[in-house]
Coordinates of C-alpha atoms in Angstrom, one line a residue:
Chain A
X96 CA -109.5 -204.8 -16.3
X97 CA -112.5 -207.1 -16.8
X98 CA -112.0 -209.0 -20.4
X99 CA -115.3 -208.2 -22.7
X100 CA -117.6 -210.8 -23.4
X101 CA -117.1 -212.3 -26.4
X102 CA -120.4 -213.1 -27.3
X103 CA -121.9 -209.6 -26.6
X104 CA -119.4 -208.1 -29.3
X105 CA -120.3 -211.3 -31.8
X106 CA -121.6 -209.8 -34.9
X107 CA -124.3 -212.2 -34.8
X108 CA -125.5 -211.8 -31.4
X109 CA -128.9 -211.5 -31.0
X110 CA -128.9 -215.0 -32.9
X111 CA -126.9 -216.6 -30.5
X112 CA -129.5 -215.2 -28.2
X113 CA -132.6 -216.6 -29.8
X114 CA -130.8 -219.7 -30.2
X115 CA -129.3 -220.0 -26.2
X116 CA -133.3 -218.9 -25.0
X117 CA -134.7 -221.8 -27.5
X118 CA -132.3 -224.2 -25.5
X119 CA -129.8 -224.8 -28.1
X120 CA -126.6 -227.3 -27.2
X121 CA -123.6 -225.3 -26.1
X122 CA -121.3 -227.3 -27.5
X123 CA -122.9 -226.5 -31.1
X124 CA -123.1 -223.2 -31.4
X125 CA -119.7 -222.8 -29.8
X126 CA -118.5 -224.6 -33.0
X127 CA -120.6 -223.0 -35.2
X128 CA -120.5 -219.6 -34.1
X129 CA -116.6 -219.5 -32.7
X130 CA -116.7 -218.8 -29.3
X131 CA -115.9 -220.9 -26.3
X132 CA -118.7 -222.9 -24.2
X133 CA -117.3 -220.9 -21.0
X134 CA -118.2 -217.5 -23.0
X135 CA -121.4 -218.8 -23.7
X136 CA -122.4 -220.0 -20.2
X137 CA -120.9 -216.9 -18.5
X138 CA -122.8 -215.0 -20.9
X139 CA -126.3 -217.1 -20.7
X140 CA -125.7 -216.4 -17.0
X141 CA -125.0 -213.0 -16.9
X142 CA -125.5 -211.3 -20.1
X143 CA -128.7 -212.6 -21.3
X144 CA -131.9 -210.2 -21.6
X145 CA -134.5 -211.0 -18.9
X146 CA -137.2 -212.0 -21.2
X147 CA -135.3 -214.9 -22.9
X148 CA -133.7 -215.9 -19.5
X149 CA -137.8 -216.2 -18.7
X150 CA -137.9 -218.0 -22.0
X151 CA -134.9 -220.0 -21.5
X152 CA -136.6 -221.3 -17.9
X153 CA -139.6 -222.1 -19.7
X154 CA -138.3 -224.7 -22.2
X155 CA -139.1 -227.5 -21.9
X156 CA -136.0 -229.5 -22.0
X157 CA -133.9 -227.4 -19.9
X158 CA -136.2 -227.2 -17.4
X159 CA -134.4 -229.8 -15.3
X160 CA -131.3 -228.7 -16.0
X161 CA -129.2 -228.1 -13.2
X162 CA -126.9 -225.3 -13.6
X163 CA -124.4 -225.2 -10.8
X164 CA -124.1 -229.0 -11.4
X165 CA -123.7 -228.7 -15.2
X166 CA -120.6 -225.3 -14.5
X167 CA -119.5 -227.5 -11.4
X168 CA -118.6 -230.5 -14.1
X169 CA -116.9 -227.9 -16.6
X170 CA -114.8 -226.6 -13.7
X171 CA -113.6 -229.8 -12.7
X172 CA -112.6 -230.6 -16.5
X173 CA -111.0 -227.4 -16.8
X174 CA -108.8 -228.3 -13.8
X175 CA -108.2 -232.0 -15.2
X176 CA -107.2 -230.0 -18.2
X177 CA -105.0 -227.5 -16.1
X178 CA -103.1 -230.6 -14.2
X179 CA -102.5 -232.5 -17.6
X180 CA -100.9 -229.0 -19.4
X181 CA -99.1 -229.0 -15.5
X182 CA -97.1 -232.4 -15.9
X183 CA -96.7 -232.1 -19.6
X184 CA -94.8 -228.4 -18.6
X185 CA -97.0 -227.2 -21.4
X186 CA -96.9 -223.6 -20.5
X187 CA -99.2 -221.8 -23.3
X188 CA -101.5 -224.7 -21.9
X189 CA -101.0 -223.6 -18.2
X190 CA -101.6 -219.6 -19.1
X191 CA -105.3 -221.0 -21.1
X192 CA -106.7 -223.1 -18.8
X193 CA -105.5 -221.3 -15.4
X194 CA -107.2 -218.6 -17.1
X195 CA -110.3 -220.4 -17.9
X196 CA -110.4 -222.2 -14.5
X197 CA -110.2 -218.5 -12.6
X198 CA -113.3 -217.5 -14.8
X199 CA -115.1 -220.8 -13.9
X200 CA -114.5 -220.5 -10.8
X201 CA -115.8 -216.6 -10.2
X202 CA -118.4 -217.8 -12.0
X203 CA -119.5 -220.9 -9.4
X204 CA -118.5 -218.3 -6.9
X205 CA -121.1 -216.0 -8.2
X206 CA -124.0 -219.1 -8.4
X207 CA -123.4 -220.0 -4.9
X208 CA -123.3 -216.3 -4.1
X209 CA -120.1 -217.0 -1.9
X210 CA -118.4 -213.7 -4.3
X211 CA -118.9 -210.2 -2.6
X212 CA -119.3 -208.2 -5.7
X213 CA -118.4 -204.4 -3.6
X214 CA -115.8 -202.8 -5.5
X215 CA -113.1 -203.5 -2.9
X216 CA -109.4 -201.5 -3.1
X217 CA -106.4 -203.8 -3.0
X218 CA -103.4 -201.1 -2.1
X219 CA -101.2 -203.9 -1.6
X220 CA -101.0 -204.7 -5.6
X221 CA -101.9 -200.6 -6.4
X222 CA -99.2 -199.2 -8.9
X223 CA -98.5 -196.5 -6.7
X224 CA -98.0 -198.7 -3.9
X225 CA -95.4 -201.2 -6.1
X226 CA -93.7 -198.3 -7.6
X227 CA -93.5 -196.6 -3.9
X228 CA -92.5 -200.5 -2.6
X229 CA -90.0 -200.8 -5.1
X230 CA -88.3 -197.5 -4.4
X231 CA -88.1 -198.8 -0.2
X232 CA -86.7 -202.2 -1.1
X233 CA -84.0 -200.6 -3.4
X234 CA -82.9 -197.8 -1.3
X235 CA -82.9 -199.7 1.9
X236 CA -81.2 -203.2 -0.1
X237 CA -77.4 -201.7 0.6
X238 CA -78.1 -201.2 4.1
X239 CA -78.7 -204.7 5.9
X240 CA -79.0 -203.1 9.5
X241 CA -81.1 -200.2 8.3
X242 CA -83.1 -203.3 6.9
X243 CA -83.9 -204.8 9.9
X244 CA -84.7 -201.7 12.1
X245 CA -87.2 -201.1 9.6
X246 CA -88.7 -204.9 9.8
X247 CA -88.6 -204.7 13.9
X248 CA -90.7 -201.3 13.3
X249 CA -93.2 -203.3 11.2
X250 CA -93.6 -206.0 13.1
X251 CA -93.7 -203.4 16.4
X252 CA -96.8 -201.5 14.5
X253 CA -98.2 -205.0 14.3
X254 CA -98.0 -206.0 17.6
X255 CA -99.2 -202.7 18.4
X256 CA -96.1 -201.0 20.3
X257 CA -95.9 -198.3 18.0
Chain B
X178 CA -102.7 -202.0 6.9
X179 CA -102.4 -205.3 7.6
X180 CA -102.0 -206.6 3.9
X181 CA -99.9 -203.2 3.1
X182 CA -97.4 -204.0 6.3
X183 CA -97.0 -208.1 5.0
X184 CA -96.3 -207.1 2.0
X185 CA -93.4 -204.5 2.8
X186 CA -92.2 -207.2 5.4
X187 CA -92.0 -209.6 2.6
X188 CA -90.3 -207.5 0.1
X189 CA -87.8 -206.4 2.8
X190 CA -86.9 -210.1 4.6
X191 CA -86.2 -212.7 2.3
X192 CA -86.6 -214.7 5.7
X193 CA -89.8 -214.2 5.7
X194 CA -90.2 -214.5 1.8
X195 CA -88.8 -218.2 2.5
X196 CA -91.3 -218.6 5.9
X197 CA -94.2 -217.6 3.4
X198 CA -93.3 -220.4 1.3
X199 CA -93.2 -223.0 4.1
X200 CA -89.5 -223.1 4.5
X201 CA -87.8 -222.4 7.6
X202 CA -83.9 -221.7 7.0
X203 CA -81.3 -222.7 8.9
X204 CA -79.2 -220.2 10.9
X205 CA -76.4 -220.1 8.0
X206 CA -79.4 -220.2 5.5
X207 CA -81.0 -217.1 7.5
X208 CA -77.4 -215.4 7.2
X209 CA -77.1 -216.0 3.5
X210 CA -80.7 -214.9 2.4
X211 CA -80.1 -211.5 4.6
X212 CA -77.0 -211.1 3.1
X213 CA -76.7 -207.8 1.0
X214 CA -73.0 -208.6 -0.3
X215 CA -72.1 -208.7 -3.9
X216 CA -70.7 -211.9 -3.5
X217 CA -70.6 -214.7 -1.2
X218 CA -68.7 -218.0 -1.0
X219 CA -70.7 -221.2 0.4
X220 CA -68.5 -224.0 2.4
X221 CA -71.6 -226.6 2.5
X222 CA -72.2 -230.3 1.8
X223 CA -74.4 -231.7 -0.8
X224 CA -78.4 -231.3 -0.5
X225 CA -77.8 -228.5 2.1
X226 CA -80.1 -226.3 0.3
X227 CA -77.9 -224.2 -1.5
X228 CA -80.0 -224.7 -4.9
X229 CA -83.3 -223.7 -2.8
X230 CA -81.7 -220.9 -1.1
X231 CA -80.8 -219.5 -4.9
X232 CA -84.0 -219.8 -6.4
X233 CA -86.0 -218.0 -3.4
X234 CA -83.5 -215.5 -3.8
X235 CA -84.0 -215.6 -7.3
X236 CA -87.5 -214.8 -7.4
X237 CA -87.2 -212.5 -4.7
X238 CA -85.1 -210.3 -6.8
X239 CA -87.3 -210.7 -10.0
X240 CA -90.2 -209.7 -7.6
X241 CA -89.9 -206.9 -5.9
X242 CA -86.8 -205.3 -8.2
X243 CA -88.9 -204.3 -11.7
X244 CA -87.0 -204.4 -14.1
X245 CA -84.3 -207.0 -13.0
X246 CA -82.7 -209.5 -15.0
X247 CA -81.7 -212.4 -12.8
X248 CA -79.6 -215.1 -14.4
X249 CA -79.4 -218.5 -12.5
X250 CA -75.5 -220.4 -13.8
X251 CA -75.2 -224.3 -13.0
X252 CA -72.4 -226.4 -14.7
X253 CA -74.6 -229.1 -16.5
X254 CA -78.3 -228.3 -18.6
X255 CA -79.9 -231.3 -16.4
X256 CA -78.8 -228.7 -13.0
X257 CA -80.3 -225.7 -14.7
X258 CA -83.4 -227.1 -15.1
X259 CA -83.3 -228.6 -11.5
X260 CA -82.5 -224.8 -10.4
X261 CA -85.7 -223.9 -12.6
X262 CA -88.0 -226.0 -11.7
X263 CA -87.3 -224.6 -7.8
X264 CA -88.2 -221.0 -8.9
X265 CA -90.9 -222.1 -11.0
X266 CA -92.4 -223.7 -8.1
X267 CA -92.2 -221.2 -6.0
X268 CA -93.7 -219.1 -8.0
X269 CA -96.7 -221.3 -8.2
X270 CA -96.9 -222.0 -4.7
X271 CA -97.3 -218.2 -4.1
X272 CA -100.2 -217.7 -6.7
X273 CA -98.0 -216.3 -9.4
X274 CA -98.1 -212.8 -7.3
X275 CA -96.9 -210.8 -10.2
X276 CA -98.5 -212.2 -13.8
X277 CA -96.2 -213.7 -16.3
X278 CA -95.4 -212.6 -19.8
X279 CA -93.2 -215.4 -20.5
X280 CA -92.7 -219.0 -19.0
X281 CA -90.5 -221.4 -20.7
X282 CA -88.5 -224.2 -19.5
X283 CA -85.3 -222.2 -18.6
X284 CA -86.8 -219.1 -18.3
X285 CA -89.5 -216.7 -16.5
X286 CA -90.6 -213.3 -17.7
X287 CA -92.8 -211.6 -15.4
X288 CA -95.1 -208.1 -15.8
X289 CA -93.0 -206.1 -13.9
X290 CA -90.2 -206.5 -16.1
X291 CA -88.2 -208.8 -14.6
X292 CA -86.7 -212.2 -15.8
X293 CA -85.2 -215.2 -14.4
X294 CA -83.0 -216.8 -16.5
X295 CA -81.5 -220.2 -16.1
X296 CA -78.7 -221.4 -17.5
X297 CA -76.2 -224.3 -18.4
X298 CA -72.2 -223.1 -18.5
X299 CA -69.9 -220.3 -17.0
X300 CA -68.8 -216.9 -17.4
X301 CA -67.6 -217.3 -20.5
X302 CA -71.0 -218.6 -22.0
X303 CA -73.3 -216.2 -21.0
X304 CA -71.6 -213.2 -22.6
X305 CA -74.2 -210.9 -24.7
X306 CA -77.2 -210.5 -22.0
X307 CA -77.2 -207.2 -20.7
X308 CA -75.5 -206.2 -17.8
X309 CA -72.7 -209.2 -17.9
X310 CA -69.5 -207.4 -18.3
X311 CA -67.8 -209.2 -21.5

């Protein structure tokens, strides 16, 4: 499930929305309202009413501001951050920043338009299919033989011979 | 089909599970990971692989079993983190396939219920978690 955005449930919103169309600095209001420069540029990006994105191209000092450039440089410092947490086995870093760095990079994904949005069905990671996976691996685990007759049938299916 | 069939071939060959990680075993190593006896007794030199060929089946287990509790015994801490640091990798080299709960530094808790346990000492030392007969 998707995670909410944090600043559409903010109780002080529509500020942050005045204050992202009037070109405020990220980095401030993410301090002063609580939230993290990735849920604010995910949100200016996605979340933002028309008429202050219109507002928010019209300013003048973020007219030249090059977007995919500007998320390209947080990615890359998310990843720094991610390879530092790596070496220093810093796993409660690891879980953030992957996390972060997945968003960042739907995100880029979604920029450069390289992210097929079509709700797509993955069966292979479907409960069903793990709980129904689960029950073949257990029953068939005893039975090495059984085991590999049923491999040599896959791999017949895949090379079409069955 | 085609992700549905990898999949299956994956849970059910842990040749294949060690292929998918860029290893290819040896014929004893093939032998050992299709193995489906309770216990087996390794005659091998040092840096044969045996430490690998534990931790892929290791994480196989915590995989594809929900639920299972897999606990990894070496004699010394400095070997139990070794043994680790093999599953942990593995698990990062296959994209964390099933999302953690848990990773510490002897330890991996995964969604499906499953956890990997890593420790220094014997038999005797690992009495209390569940499943190890006291």
């Amino acid at each position: 499930m998707p995670r909410r955005c944090t600043v559409c449930f903010h109780h002080a919103r529509d500020e942050i929305d005045n204050r992202l169309s009037g070109g405020s600095i990220i980095s401030r209001l993410a301090s002063e309202y609580s939230v993290s420069q990735q849920a604010l540029l995910r949100h200016k990006a996605n979340h933002l009413l028309p008429e202050m994105r219109e507002q928010l191209a019209t300013a003048p000092h973020l007219r030249d501001v090059d977007v995919l450039a500007e998320m390209k440089g947080l990615y890359a410092r998310m990843k720094n951050h991610l390879h530092r947490a790596e070496e220093a086995d810093n796993w409660q870093a690891i879980r953030a920043f992957h996390s972060e760095a997945v968003k960042d990079l739907e995100l880029l994904a979604k920029l450069l338009g390289e992210l097929d949005e079509r709700p797509v069905v993955n069966l292979h990671v479907s409960p069903e299919w793990l709980k129904l996976r689960a029950v073949i691996v257990g029953a068939l685990e005893p039975y090495s033989e059984a085991r590999l007759a049923v491999l040599r049938a896959i791999e017949g299916a895949g090379n079409g011979s069955a | 089909m085609v992700a549905l069939r990898d999949d299956l071939r994956l849970a059910l060959d842990r040749v294949a599970f060690a292929k998918k990680l860029g290893i290819v075993p040896d014929q004893w190593q093939e032998d050992f990971l299709r193995s489906s006896a309770d216990r087996v007794l390794l005659n091998c030199s040092r840096q044969s692989g045996k430490s690998t060929m534990s931790a892929l089946i290791a994480l196989h287990r915590a995989l594809y079993h929900p639920g299972s509790l897999v606990l990894c015994l070496a004699p010394t801490l400095r070997q139990s983190q070794e043994l680790f640091a093999k599953v942990s990798n593995f698990y990062r080299d296959l994209g964390r396939p099933v999302a953690p709960q848990g990773e510490r530094r002897l330890s991996l808790e995964l969604d499906n219920g499953s956890r990997i346990v890593t420790l220094p000492g014997s038999e005797k030392t690992i009495r209390g978690f569940s499943g190890v007969p006291c």
